[in-house]
Amino acid sequence: MAASSPHFFLVVGDDDFLVDRDARALFEKLSADASDEMSREIIDGSATKIAEAQSVVSAFLAATRTVSLFGGKKYVWLRNLNWFADGVIRVKPAEEKAAAAPAKKGRGSKSAAKKDIFEDFADKVAEECASSDPAALCVVISVVRPDKRRTPAKKLLKVGKLVPVASMSDPEDMVFAVERAARERGVSIGEDAARLLVGKVNGHARMTFSELEKLACSVGPGGTIDEKTVMRLVPVFGAGDFFEPAEYFFAGDLAGTLESLRRFFFNNASARPLLAALQNRNRLLIQLRALVDAGDAALSSRGGISKSAIEAAEARYGHLFGGNDEKSSLNLFSQNAWYVGEKVAGATLRDKSVTLKRLIDRQLEFVRAFEALIARPGEDEAVMRELAVRCLSC
């Protein structure tokens, strides 16, 4: 009965921001015809302690069992139910065993309460779904990272209609989502600009869409977000391998590289992380260029290499790397095939002057720059500017 109910919705996913975003959109859509704001109720479902979880259960039941003030349909959103995830409210194995044993007379079992709160909530949601009138109540529950190994979570996810939220762990999915979100905001963003945005924020969903909102406001309705706008307005986020000077460098833009080096050294004293990023990217480009020159991969009109071509090359040459799957720039096939084919190759190999010899010469220049950093301490910015001029001025 519960599974077929159209008035209970569970929005489930691994990323709290994406789950919250989709749940909000669903709640707004479902409650668009609400008679008044008093008919809509949003409850914070987050908890880290057993007492907090019990308060959430009580608040949820009070909301679902209370009619709308003016008699219309009631809409309830239990937002950010995080404690069905593994380890948020910890239940130790010893406590689970104790909870299974009969409690001594006159003494309650705290561990039993910890265990029972999950079962209790799942049962009560199922009861509410089965007994409530779809014409009088609509419920949205957003659940973050539920531990599907445990019975209460399995039971909860069988209640009402399940609305799964994709995690967007694949950068290609994130790029597609950015393009769609831009259209919804009345602006356009090129594929290269979308990839650049995802790279600068290290694939972080919340930051990606927050920065997109900022970019959309910057270009205005009907505007276009291009790569230069992303470079200028979006900061680097997280501990990824993105360095703005590296992006300009491998795009062959000397002026952009020199300007971004100035910005980089305004906040950074050492050039070594940047130089390491240049070396790592160039190692991958050498391998990609070799595949293209050997006829094992073809460049698209945009300069990239398809994911299928990378995977086909791996089937042919992967064994030469000794079967080591550890991610390394020394092994092209240990990288994400979409990333190296589109983001790495696409940004550089579209320029036909970037030959295998030129890439190897650059790698030697990186070694020369490293030696200069050792010989000239404190002159990191000057060394990197000289490197950029030597590599990009010809």
XYZ file of C-alpha atoms in Angstrom:
394
model
C 0.000 0.000 0.000
C 2.780 2.408 0.968
C 4.867 1.707 -2.079
C 2.081 2.835 -4.408
C 1.251 5.997 -2.456
C 1.671 9.162 -4.540
C 1.917 11.580 -1.614
C 5.177 10.486 0.091
C 8.452 11.177 -1.745
C 11.974 10.214 -0.664
C 14.748 12.164 -2.397
C 17.925 10.131 -1.890
C 21.574 10.692 -2.847
C 25.178 10.919 -1.671
C 25.813 14.648 -2.110
C 24.001 16.772 0.471
C 23.914 19.847 -1.770
C 22.471 18.025 -4.793
C 19.923 16.179 -2.652
C 18.830 19.423 -1.006
C 18.602 21.201 -4.358
C 16.448 18.510 -5.978
C 14.280 18.080 -2.880
C 13.642 21.824 -2.733
C 12.660 21.892 -6.403
C 10.285 18.953 -5.875
C 8.753 20.506 -2.755
C 8.228 23.842 -4.510
C 6.566 22.080 -7.429
C 4.281 19.943 -5.261
C 3.268 22.819 -2.997
C 2.737 25.360 -5.775
C -1.026 25.128 -5.245
C -0.858 25.465 -1.451
C -3.683 27.626 -0.138
C -1.293 29.656 2.047
C 2.220 29.609 3.510
C 0.894 28.078 6.726
C 0.133 24.937 4.713
C 3.859 24.457 4.022
C 6.186 23.250 6.750
C 9.929 22.576 6.518
C 11.633 20.588 9.295
C 15.386 20.268 9.778
C 16.048 16.518 9.904
C 19.764 16.630 10.744
C 21.017 15.074 13.988
C 24.239 13.751 15.495
C 22.894 12.606 18.870
C 20.104 10.249 19.850
C 18.178 13.038 21.613
C 18.332 15.212 18.491
C 17.048 12.337 16.347
C 14.150 11.804 18.752
C 13.291 15.503 18.466
C 13.276 15.180 14.675
C 10.854 12.238 14.874
C 8.557 14.162 17.224
C 8.597 17.280 15.031
C 7.899 15.229 11.904
C 4.931 13.424 13.456
C 3.539 16.673 14.841
C 3.719 18.226 11.372
C 2.099 15.315 9.533
C -0.668 14.887 12.110
C -1.569 18.570 12.335
C -4.050 19.844 9.791
C -3.462 23.029 7.852
C -4.555 26.171 9.690
C -7.079 27.115 7.001
C -8.159 23.597 6.127
C -6.265 23.054 2.869
C -3.769 20.360 1.956
C -0.680 20.168 4.190
C 2.810 19.996 2.648
C 5.731 18.815 4.795
C 9.420 18.651 3.857
C 11.732 16.781 6.219
C 15.004 18.266 5.073
C 18.524 16.808 5.331
C 17.783 13.536 7.117
C 21.455 12.694 7.645
C 21.438 10.235 10.544
C 20.517 7.191 8.469
C 24.058 7.429 7.067
C 26.709 5.132 8.492
C 28.371 6.467 11.646
C 26.452 9.736 12.117
C 24.792 8.327 15.238
C 27.145 5.541 16.183
C 25.914 2.190 17.455
C 28.827 0.087 18.667
C 28.708 -3.687 18.066
C 28.823 -4.337 21.818
C 25.862 -2.007 22.314
C 23.904 -3.734 19.560
C 24.456 -7.034 21.334
C 23.361 -5.522 24.623
C 20.307 -4.019 22.969
C 19.275 -7.437 21.698
C 19.324 -8.837 25.256
C 16.334 -8.214 27.585
C 16.864 -5.077 29.676
C 16.970 -5.482 33.443
C 13.803 -4.530 35.247
C 13.728 -0.886 36.200
C 16.612 0.029 33.924
C 16.348 1.339 30.393
C 18.873 0.477 27.730
C 20.546 3.497 26.169
C 22.011 1.329 23.403
C 18.565 -0.113 22.709
C 17.257 3.433 22.327
C 20.043 4.148 19.855
C 19.152 1.096 17.844
C 15.394 1.523 18.087
C 15.296 5.139 16.900
C 16.013 3.997 13.335
C 13.420 1.212 13.406
C 10.929 3.476 15.147
C 11.239 6.268 12.603
C 11.045 3.935 9.585
C 7.927 2.271 11.042
C 6.244 5.586 11.808
C 6.907 6.951 8.323
C 5.402 3.781 6.844
C 2.374 4.111 9.141
C 1.852 7.754 8.227
C 2.123 6.956 4.538
C -0.395 4.120 4.799
C -2.937 5.877 7.000
C -2.861 9.480 5.744
C -5.163 10.910 3.103
C -3.324 11.866 -0.126
C -5.821 14.681 -0.565
C -4.858 16.164 2.807
C -1.105 15.512 3.109
C 2.008 15.513 0.918
C 5.446 14.692 2.341
C 8.964 15.084 0.936
C 11.877 13.533 2.852
C 15.431 14.233 1.673
C 17.804 11.487 2.826
C 21.583 11.895 2.566
C 23.831 8.825 2.166
C 21.506 6.228 3.769
C 23.291 3.053 4.871
C 21.404 0.614 2.666
C 23.010 -2.373 4.399
C 20.832 -1.867 7.473
C 17.222 -2.989 7.758
C 15.748 0.366 8.928
C 17.202 2.173 5.915
C 15.903 -0.500 3.544
C 12.472 -0.223 5.153
C 12.469 3.580 4.944
C 13.429 3.613 1.265
C 10.468 1.371 0.420
C 7.998 3.976 1.665
C 6.325 6.127 -0.979
C 8.043 7.116 -4.212
C 11.838 6.992 -4.399
C 13.504 9.916 -6.204
C 17.227 9.089 -6.663
C 19.751 11.902 -7.125
C 22.837 11.221 -9.267
C 26.125 11.927 -7.470
C 27.816 13.463 -10.551
C 31.121 11.826 -9.650
C 31.935 11.730 -13.371
C 33.186 15.180 -14.511
C 31.260 14.741 -17.764
C 27.984 14.527 -15.821
C 28.891 17.675 -13.898
C 29.660 19.572 -17.117
C 26.287 18.560 -18.560
C 24.537 19.673 -15.349
C 26.304 23.050 -15.478
C 25.179 23.637 -19.064
C 21.589 22.751 -18.149
C 21.630 24.945 -15.023
C 22.958 27.861 -17.080
C 20.048 27.546 -19.517
C 17.611 27.522 -16.586
C 19.137 30.833 -15.452
C 18.679 32.403 -18.872
C 22.361 32.416 -19.847
C 24.595 30.189 -21.943
C 27.958 28.652 -21.143
C 30.298 26.998 -23.613
C 31.415 23.426 -23.063
C 35.034 24.496 -22.541
C 33.979 27.152 -20.028
C 31.834 24.596 -18.177
C 34.780 22.190 -17.969
C 37.014 24.991 -16.746
C 34.494 25.902 -14.034
C 34.292 22.293 -12.820
C 38.094 22.054 -12.816
C 38.641 25.277 -10.872
C 36.348 24.207 -8.026
C 37.752 20.656 -8.048
C 34.398 19.094 -8.957
C 32.735 20.313 -5.733
C 28.989 20.412 -6.459
C 27.986 23.179 -4.043
C 30.815 25.463 -5.178
C 30.153 24.699 -8.849
C 26.552 25.875 -8.787
C 27.244 28.764 -6.408
C 29.920 30.078 -8.772
C 27.619 29.525 -11.743
C 25.031 31.730 -10.034
C 27.676 34.441 -9.635
C 28.758 34.132 -13.264
C 25.148 34.323 -14.467
C 24.638 37.548 -12.512
C 27.855 38.927 -14.000
C 26.944 38.384 -17.664
C 23.255 39.212 -17.189
C 20.131 37.699 -18.816
C 20.845 36.359 -22.287
C 24.606 36.647 -21.768
C 27.308 34.091 -22.491
C 29.780 32.782 -19.932
C 33.109 32.176 -21.668
C 36.459 30.828 -20.487
C 37.912 34.286 -19.821
C 34.991 35.141 -17.543
C 35.473 31.903 -15.587
C 39.207 32.527 -15.287
C 38.651 36.075 -14.062
C 35.849 35.518 -11.560
C 36.119 31.970 -10.193
C 38.703 31.199 -7.484
C 40.518 27.884 -7.235
C 38.814 25.724 -4.618
C 40.056 22.689 -2.711
C 43.238 20.684 -2.934
C 42.972 19.568 -6.531
C 45.612 19.730 -9.249
C 44.221 22.896 -10.846
C 46.542 25.855 -11.288
C 45.388 28.820 -13.346
C 48.857 29.456 -14.878
C 48.977 25.823 -16.035
C 45.680 26.213 -17.902
C 46.927 29.308 -19.730
C 50.322 27.695 -20.333
C 48.936 24.601 -22.038
C 46.508 26.713 -24.042
C 49.590 28.452 -25.503
C 48.559 31.860 -24.142
C 51.771 33.674 -23.113
C 50.084 36.914 -22.001
C 47.513 35.005 -19.961
C 50.236 32.844 -18.403
C 52.325 35.836 -17.322
C 49.305 37.620 -15.843
C 48.149 34.503 -13.982
C 51.697 33.979 -12.643
C 51.517 37.460 -11.153
C 48.263 36.534 -9.400
C 49.623 33.150 -8.326
C 52.709 34.573 -6.638
C 50.676 37.251 -4.896
C 49.444 34.478 -2.559
C 52.146 31.818 -3.006
C 55.872 31.937 -2.386
C 56.931 28.583 -3.827
C 56.779 27.618 -7.493
C 57.346 23.912 -6.860
C 53.663 22.814 -6.725
C 52.993 24.678 -9.965
C 56.078 23.265 -11.658
C 55.057 19.753 -10.578
C 51.612 20.321 -12.111
C 53.216 21.437 -15.379
C 55.461 18.377 -15.462
C 52.590 16.000 -14.700
C 50.347 17.474 -17.379
C 53.156 17.448 -19.929
C 53.937 13.769 -19.228
C 50.341 12.912 -20.093
C 50.505 15.045 -23.240
C 53.654 13.257 -24.405
C 51.845 9.918 -24.128
C 48.727 11.273 -25.847
C 50.734 12.836 -28.673
C 52.553 9.515 -29.168
C 49.222 7.695 -29.510
C 48.007 10.214 -32.083
C 51.246 10.091 -34.090
C 51.156 6.275 -34.079
C 47.611 6.267 -35.434
C 46.124 4.692 -32.304
C 43.938 7.727 -31.563
C 42.479 10.521 -33.647
C 41.956 14.132 -32.669
C 38.415 15.440 -32.915
C 37.576 18.785 -34.496
C 37.901 20.292 -31.014
C 41.339 18.774 -30.502
C 40.283 16.181 -27.956
C 40.491 12.390 -27.998
C 37.365 10.321 -27.381
C 36.998 8.217 -24.268
C 36.511 5.094 -26.398
C 39.822 5.728 -28.206
C 41.675 5.987 -24.874
C 40.067 2.759 -23.667
C 40.958 0.980 -26.920
C 44.579 2.110 -26.565
C 44.610 0.840 -22.983
C 43.498 -2.597 -24.171
C 46.442 -2.616 -26.575
C 49.210 -1.056 -24.482
C 48.041 -1.188 -20.870
C 50.057 -4.324 -20.076
C 53.295 -2.443 -20.810
C 52.807 -0.466 -17.591
C 53.096 -3.584 -15.445
C 49.493 -3.716 -14.307
C 49.979 -0.925 -11.751
C 46.609 0.791 -11.287
C 47.896 3.501 -8.937
C 47.064 6.928 -10.356
C 50.195 8.496 -11.844
C 51.048 10.898 -14.658
C 53.610 8.309 -15.763
C 50.747 6.007 -16.729
C 48.190 7.577 -19.045
C 45.788 4.693 -18.498
C 45.636 5.207 -14.730
C 43.815 8.506 -15.352
C 40.140 9.137 -16.037
C 39.757 8.517 -19.780
C 37.362 11.432 -20.279
C 39.652 13.794 -18.347
C 42.815 13.064 -20.320
C 41.056 12.815 -23.670
C 38.962 15.968 -23.448
C 40.426 18.236 -20.788
C 44.148 17.492 -21.161
C 44.399 16.729 -24.881
C 41.595 19.089 -25.898
C 43.251 22.142 -24.377
C 46.634 21.639 -26.056
C 46.746 19.216 -28.974
C 44.274 21.233 -31.044
C 47.350 23.364 -31.824
C 49.147 21.405 -34.563
C 52.450 23.085 -33.705
C 52.522 21.160 -30.402
C 54.520 18.224 -31.708
C 56.065 15.368 -29.755
C 59.487 17.026 -30.044
C 58.113 20.287 -28.672
C 56.541 18.512 -25.701
C 59.813 16.737 -24.912
C 61.674 20.047 -25.201
C 59.240 21.526 -22.694
C 59.886 18.694 -20.284
C 63.600 19.479 -20.479
C 62.808 23.149 -19.849
C 60.926 22.135 -16.704
C 64.060 20.356 -15.473
C 66.078 23.478 -16.245
C 63.568 25.587 -14.287
C 63.786 23.218 -11.313
C 67.563 23.574 -11.272
C 67.152 27.371 -11.427
C 64.810 27.299 -8.410
C 67.543 25.557 -6.415
C 70.288 27.886 -7.647
C 68.243 31.087 -7.190
C 66.302 30.854 -3.913
C 63.638 33.496 -3.477
C 63.315 34.147 -7.218
C 60.525 31.675 -7.934
C 58.317 34.093 -9.851
C 61.178 35.279 -12.058
C 62.187 31.685 -12.833
C 58.633 30.727 -13.835
C 58.160 33.834 -15.974
C 61.401 33.043 -17.805
C 60.193 29.466 -18.306
C 56.914 30.692 -19.813
C 58.698 33.033 -22.215
C 61.128 30.326 -23.373
C 58.352 27.790 -23.988
C 55.606 29.984 -25.437
C 57.335 32.811 -27.302
C 58.447 30.677 -30.222
